[in-house]
C-alpha positions as MATLAB code, in Angstrom:
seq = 'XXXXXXXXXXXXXXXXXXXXXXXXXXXXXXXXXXXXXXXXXXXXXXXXXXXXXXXXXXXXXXXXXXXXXXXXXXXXXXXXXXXXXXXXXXXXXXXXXXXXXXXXXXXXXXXXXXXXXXXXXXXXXXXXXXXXXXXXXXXXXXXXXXXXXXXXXXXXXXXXXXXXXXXXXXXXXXXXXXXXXXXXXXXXXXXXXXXXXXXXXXXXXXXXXXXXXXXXXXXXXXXXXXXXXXXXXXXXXXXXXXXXXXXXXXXXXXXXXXXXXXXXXXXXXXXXXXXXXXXXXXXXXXXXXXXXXXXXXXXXXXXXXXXXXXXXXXXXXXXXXXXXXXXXXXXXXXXXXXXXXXXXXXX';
ca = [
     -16.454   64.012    1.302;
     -19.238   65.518    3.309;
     -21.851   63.444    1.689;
     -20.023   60.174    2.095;
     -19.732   61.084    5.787;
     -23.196   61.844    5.946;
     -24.231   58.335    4.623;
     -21.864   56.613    6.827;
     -23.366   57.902    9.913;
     -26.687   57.079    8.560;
     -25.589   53.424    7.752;
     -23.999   53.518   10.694;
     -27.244   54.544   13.249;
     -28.663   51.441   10.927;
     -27.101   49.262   11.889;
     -26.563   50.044   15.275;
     -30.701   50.048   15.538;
     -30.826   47.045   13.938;
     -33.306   46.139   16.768;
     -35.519   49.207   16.895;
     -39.316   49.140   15.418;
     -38.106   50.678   12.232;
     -35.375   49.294   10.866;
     -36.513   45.751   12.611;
     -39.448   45.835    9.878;
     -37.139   45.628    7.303;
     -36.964   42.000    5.822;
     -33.840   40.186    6.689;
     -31.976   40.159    3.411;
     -32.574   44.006    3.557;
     -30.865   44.232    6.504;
     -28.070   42.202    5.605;
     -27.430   44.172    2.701;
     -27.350   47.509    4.739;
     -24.809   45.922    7.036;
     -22.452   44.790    3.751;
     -23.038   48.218    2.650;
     -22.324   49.956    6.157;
     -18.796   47.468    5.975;
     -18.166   48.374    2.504;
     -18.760   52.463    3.834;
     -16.559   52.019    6.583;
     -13.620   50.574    4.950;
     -14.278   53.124    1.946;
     -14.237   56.224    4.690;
     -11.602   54.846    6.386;
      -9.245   54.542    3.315;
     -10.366   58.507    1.875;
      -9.323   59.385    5.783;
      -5.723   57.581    5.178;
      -5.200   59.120    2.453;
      -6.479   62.882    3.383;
      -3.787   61.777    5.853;
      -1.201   61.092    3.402;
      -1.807   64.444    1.830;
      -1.134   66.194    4.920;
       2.224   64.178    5.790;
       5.751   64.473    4.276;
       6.651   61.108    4.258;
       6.453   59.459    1.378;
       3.981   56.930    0.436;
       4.490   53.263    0.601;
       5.749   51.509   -2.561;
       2.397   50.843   -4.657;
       1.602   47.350   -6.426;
       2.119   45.496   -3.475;
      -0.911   43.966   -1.449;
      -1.444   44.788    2.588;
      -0.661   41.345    3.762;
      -3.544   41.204    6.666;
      -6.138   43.449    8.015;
      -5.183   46.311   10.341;
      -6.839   46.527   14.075;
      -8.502   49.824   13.145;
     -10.301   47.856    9.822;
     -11.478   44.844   12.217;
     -13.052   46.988   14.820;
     -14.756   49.283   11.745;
     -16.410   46.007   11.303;
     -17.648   45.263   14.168;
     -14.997   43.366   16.573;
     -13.819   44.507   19.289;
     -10.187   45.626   20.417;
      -9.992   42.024   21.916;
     -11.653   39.944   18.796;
      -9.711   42.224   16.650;
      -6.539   40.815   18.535;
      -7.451   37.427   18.436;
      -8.156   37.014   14.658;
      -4.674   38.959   13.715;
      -3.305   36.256   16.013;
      -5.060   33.532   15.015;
      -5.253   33.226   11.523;
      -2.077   33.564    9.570;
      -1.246   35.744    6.355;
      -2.525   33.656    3.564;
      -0.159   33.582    0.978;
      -0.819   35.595   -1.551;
      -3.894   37.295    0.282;
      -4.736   40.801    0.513;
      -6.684   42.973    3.026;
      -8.722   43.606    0.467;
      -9.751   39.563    0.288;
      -9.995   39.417    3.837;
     -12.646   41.967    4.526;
     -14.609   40.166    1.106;
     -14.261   36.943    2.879;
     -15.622   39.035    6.178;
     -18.404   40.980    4.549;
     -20.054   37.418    3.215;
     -19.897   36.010    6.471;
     -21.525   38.957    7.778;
     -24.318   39.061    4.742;
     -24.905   35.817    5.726;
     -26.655   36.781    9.088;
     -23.897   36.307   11.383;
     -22.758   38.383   14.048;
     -18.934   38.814   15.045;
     -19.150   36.959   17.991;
     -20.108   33.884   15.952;
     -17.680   34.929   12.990;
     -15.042   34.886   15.476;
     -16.281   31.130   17.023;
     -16.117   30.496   12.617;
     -12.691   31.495   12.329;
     -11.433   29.551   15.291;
     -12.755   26.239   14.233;
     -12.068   26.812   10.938;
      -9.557   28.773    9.974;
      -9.160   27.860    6.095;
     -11.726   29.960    5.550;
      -9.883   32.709    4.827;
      -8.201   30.536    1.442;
     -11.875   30.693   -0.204;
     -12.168   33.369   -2.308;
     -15.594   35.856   -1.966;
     -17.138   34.720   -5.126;
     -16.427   30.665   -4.090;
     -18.454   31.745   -0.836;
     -21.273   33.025   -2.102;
     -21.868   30.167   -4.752;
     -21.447   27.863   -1.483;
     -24.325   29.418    0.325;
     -26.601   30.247   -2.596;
     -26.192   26.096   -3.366;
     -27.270   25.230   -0.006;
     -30.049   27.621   -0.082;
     -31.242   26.024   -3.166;
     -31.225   22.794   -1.475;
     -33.402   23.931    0.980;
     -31.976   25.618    3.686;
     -33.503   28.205    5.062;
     -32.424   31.115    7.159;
     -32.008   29.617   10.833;
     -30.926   25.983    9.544;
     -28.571   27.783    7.316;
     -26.394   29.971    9.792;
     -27.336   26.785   12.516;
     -25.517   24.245   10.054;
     -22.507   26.433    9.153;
     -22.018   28.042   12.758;
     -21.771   24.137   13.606;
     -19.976   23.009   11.036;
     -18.242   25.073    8.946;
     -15.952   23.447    7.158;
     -19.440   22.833    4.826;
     -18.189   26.487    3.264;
     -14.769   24.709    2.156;
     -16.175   21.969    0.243;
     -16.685   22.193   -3.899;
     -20.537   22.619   -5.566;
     -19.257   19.605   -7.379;
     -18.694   17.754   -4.605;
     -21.428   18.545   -2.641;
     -23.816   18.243   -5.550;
     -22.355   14.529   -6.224;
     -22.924   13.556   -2.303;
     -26.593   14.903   -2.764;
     -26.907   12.623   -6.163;
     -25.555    9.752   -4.646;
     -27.851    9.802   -1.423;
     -31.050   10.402   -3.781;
     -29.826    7.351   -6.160;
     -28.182    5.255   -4.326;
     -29.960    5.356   -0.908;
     -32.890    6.593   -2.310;
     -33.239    9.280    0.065;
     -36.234   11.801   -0.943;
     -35.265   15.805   -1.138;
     -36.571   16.076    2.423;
     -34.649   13.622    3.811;
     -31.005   15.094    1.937;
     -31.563   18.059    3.407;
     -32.666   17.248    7.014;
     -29.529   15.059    6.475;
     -27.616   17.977    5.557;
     -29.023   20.022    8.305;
     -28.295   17.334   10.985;
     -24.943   15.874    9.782;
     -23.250   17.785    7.841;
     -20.106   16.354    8.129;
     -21.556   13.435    5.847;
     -20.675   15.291    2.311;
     -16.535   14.652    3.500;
     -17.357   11.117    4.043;
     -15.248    8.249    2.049;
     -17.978    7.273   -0.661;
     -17.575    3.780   -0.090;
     -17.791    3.836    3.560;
     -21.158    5.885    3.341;
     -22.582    3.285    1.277;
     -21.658    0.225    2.949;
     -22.727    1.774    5.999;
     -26.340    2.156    4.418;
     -26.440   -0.667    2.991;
     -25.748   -2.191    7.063;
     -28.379   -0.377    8.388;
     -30.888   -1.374    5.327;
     -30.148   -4.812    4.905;
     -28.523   -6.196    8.135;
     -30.324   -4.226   10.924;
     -33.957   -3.554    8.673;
     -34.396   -0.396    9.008;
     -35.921    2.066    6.443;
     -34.807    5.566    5.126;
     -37.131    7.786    7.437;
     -35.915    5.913   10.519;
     -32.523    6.855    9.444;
     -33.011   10.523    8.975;
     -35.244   10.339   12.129;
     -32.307    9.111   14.341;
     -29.477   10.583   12.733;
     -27.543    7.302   11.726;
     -25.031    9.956    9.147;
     -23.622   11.262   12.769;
     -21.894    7.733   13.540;
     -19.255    5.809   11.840;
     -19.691    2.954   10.487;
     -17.659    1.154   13.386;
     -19.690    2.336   15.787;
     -22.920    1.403   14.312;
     -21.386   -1.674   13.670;
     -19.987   -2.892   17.034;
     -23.511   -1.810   18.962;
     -25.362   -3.916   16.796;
     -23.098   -6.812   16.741;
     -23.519   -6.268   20.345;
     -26.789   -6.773   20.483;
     -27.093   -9.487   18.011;
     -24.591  -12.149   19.923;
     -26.630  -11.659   22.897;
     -29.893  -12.585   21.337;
     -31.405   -9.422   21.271;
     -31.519   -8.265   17.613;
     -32.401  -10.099   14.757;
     -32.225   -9.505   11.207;
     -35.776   -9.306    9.683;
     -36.956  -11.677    7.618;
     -38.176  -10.594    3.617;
     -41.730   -9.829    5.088;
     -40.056   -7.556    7.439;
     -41.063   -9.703   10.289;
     -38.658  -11.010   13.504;
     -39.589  -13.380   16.711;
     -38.511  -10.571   18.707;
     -38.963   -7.084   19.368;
     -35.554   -5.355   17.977;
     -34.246   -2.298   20.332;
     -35.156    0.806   18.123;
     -31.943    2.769   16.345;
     -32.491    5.663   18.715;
     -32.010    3.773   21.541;
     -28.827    1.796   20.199;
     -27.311    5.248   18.932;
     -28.343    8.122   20.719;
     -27.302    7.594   24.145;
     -23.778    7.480   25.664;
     -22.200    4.160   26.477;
     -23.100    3.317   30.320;
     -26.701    3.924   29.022;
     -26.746    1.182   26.227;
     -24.663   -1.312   27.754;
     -26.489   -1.745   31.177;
     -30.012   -0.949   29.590;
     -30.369   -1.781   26.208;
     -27.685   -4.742   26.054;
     -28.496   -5.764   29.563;
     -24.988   -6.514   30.106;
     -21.813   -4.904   32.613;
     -19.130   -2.393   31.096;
     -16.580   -5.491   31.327;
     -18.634   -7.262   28.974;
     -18.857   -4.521   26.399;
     -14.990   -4.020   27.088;
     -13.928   -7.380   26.343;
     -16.326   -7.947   23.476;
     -14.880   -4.405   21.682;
     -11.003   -5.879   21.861;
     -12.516   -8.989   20.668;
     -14.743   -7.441   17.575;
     -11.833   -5.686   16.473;
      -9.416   -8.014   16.347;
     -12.034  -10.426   14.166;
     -12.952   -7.604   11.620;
      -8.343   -6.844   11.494;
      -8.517  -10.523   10.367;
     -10.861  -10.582    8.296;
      -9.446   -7.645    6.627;
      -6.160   -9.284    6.352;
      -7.454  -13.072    5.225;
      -9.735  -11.258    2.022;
      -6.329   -9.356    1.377;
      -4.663  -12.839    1.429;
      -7.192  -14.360   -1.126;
      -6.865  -11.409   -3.448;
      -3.116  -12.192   -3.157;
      -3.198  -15.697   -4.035;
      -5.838  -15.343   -6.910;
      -3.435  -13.155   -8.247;
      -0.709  -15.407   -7.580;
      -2.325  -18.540   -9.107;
      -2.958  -16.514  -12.373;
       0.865  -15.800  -12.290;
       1.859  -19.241  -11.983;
      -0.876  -20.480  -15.281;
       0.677  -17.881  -17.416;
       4.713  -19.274  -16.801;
       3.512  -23.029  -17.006;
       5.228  -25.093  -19.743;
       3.765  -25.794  -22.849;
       4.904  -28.981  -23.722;
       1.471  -30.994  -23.540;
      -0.724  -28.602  -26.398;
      -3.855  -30.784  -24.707;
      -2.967  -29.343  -21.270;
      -2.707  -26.301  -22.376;
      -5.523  -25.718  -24.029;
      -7.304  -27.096  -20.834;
      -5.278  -24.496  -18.651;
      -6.452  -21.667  -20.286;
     -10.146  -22.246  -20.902;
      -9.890  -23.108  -16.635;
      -7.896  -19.936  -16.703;
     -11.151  -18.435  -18.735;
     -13.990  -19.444  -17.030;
     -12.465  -18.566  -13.967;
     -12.240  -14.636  -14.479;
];
């Protein structure tokens, strides 16, 4: 017992001097592992004291086999927290069903390996509190596969302290959002990953939505894959993109290039159509009053509703029309024969 003590305390002055000359030499994944092992220390001294305490108490111990439902105050601030952050996360997140402490503190400990303090695990929690449903081992396959993209330490804790639902989503489905920007888009491994960096929010993204939206950008608007990443187009929906360039275009002042990439005009640049709040690009880039853009939004949206509706309507009566060949009589074998090769050559 006197030994663990002794390397608790020692963990313990560690980590507490995290910023002195000496332990600030160590490199960064050294450190991180002395603070998961100072955690793991803690919570190992603090259980030996409960039950040193047990020994010395009468009462009998609590029924074993069943899990601790949620972490105690005294095992939060061991960690780190404070009384008051302590509070807050006991009141914050819920018992996960079918969680243990135990889980808990894992799910803990790899935010802290990851370089984060618990000020900003706290801000984690609160923003996204399903992080407590991913399992330890889940976590750490999450980070390690975003590290392998590319993300180094800084971007890394930047992106997930921003966003971090990113540490809820599956490999597989993260790994198939990569694929499809690199094949698809034909994005290089650069660009995915200052796309991850920037927007991460892109890997939850309907599929078909992210394409068309590229495809908008590409084809409609000319503009090429570095100019994209550049101006962080994956931040905006595909409405708003839309609706600003439509903008634009009915008032003369964007044109689609032509195949030699050419236009009689100088097009506004995407920066200056995206990344600037609405009073900006209405009165400077559009030229126009906030009436204008008002009147033209109500009007844009009604025309794409319709649209929606009259391609639902055609799908409807193509399927209709295929209906009514299939119960037509057969009575004339020459009209029939003529009905179906239409009916053919028409799928």
């Amino acid at each position: 017992m006197g030994t663990r003590v002794a390397v608790y305390q020692i963990l313990r002055w560690t980590v507490r001097n995290a910023s002195s000359p000496v332990v600030g030499s160590f490199p960064r994944d050294e450190r991180c592992h002395l603070r998961s092992l100072h955690i793991g220390c803690r919570l190992s001294c603090s259980s030996a004291d409960q039950r040193s305490s047990t020994q010395r108490n009468p009462d009998p111990p609590p029924p074993s086999g069943k899990p601790v439902p949620e972490l105690s105050l005294r095992s939060l601030m061991d960690m780190g927290f404070t009384d008051t952050q302590a509070e807050h996360i006991r009141a914050a997140v819920p018992p996960v069903k079918g969680g243990s402490a135990v889980k808990h503190a894992a799910t803990l400990t790899a935010l802290f390996v990851l370089g984060l303090n618990p000020s900003s695990v706290l801000k984690l929690l609160d923003k996204c509190p399903e992080l407590f449903t991913v399992k330890e081992k889940q976590l750490q396959q999450r980070i390690s596969n975003l590290r392998k993209l590319g993300l180094v330490e800084g971007s890394l804790q930047r992106m997930v302290a921003h966003y971090p639902k990113i540490l809820t989503v599956p490999v597989k489905t993260l790994k198939t959002v990569v694929l499809f920007l690199k094949e698809k888009c034909v994005f290089t491994s650069q660009q995915v990953k200052d796309i991850l960096r920037d927007s991460p929010a892109v890997v939850l993204e309907d599929p078909g939505q992210l394409e068309y939206k590229f495809q908008y950008v590409y084809f409609r608007m000319g503009v090429k894959q570095a100019k994209m990443v550049k101006h962080k187009l994956f931040r905006f929906t595909l409405d708003e993109v839309r609706c600003r360039h439509t903008f634009l275009e009915r008032r003369g002042l964007y044109q689609t290039p032509d195949k030699k990439g050419q236009t009689s005009i100088i097009n506004p640049k995407l920066d200056s159509i995206l990344n600037v709040d609405q009073d900006t690009f209405v009165t400077h880039v559009a030229q126009a009053s906030a009436e204008e853009y008002d009147v033209f939004q109500k009007l844009v949206a009604r025309e794409w509703h319709e649209e929606e509706l009259q391609h639902g309507g055609i799908e409807a009566d193509s399927d209709g029309e295929e209906e009514e060949d299939e119960d037509d009589d057969d009575d004339d074998e020459e009209e029939t024969e003529g009905k179906s090769g239409y009916g053919k050559r028409r799928k």
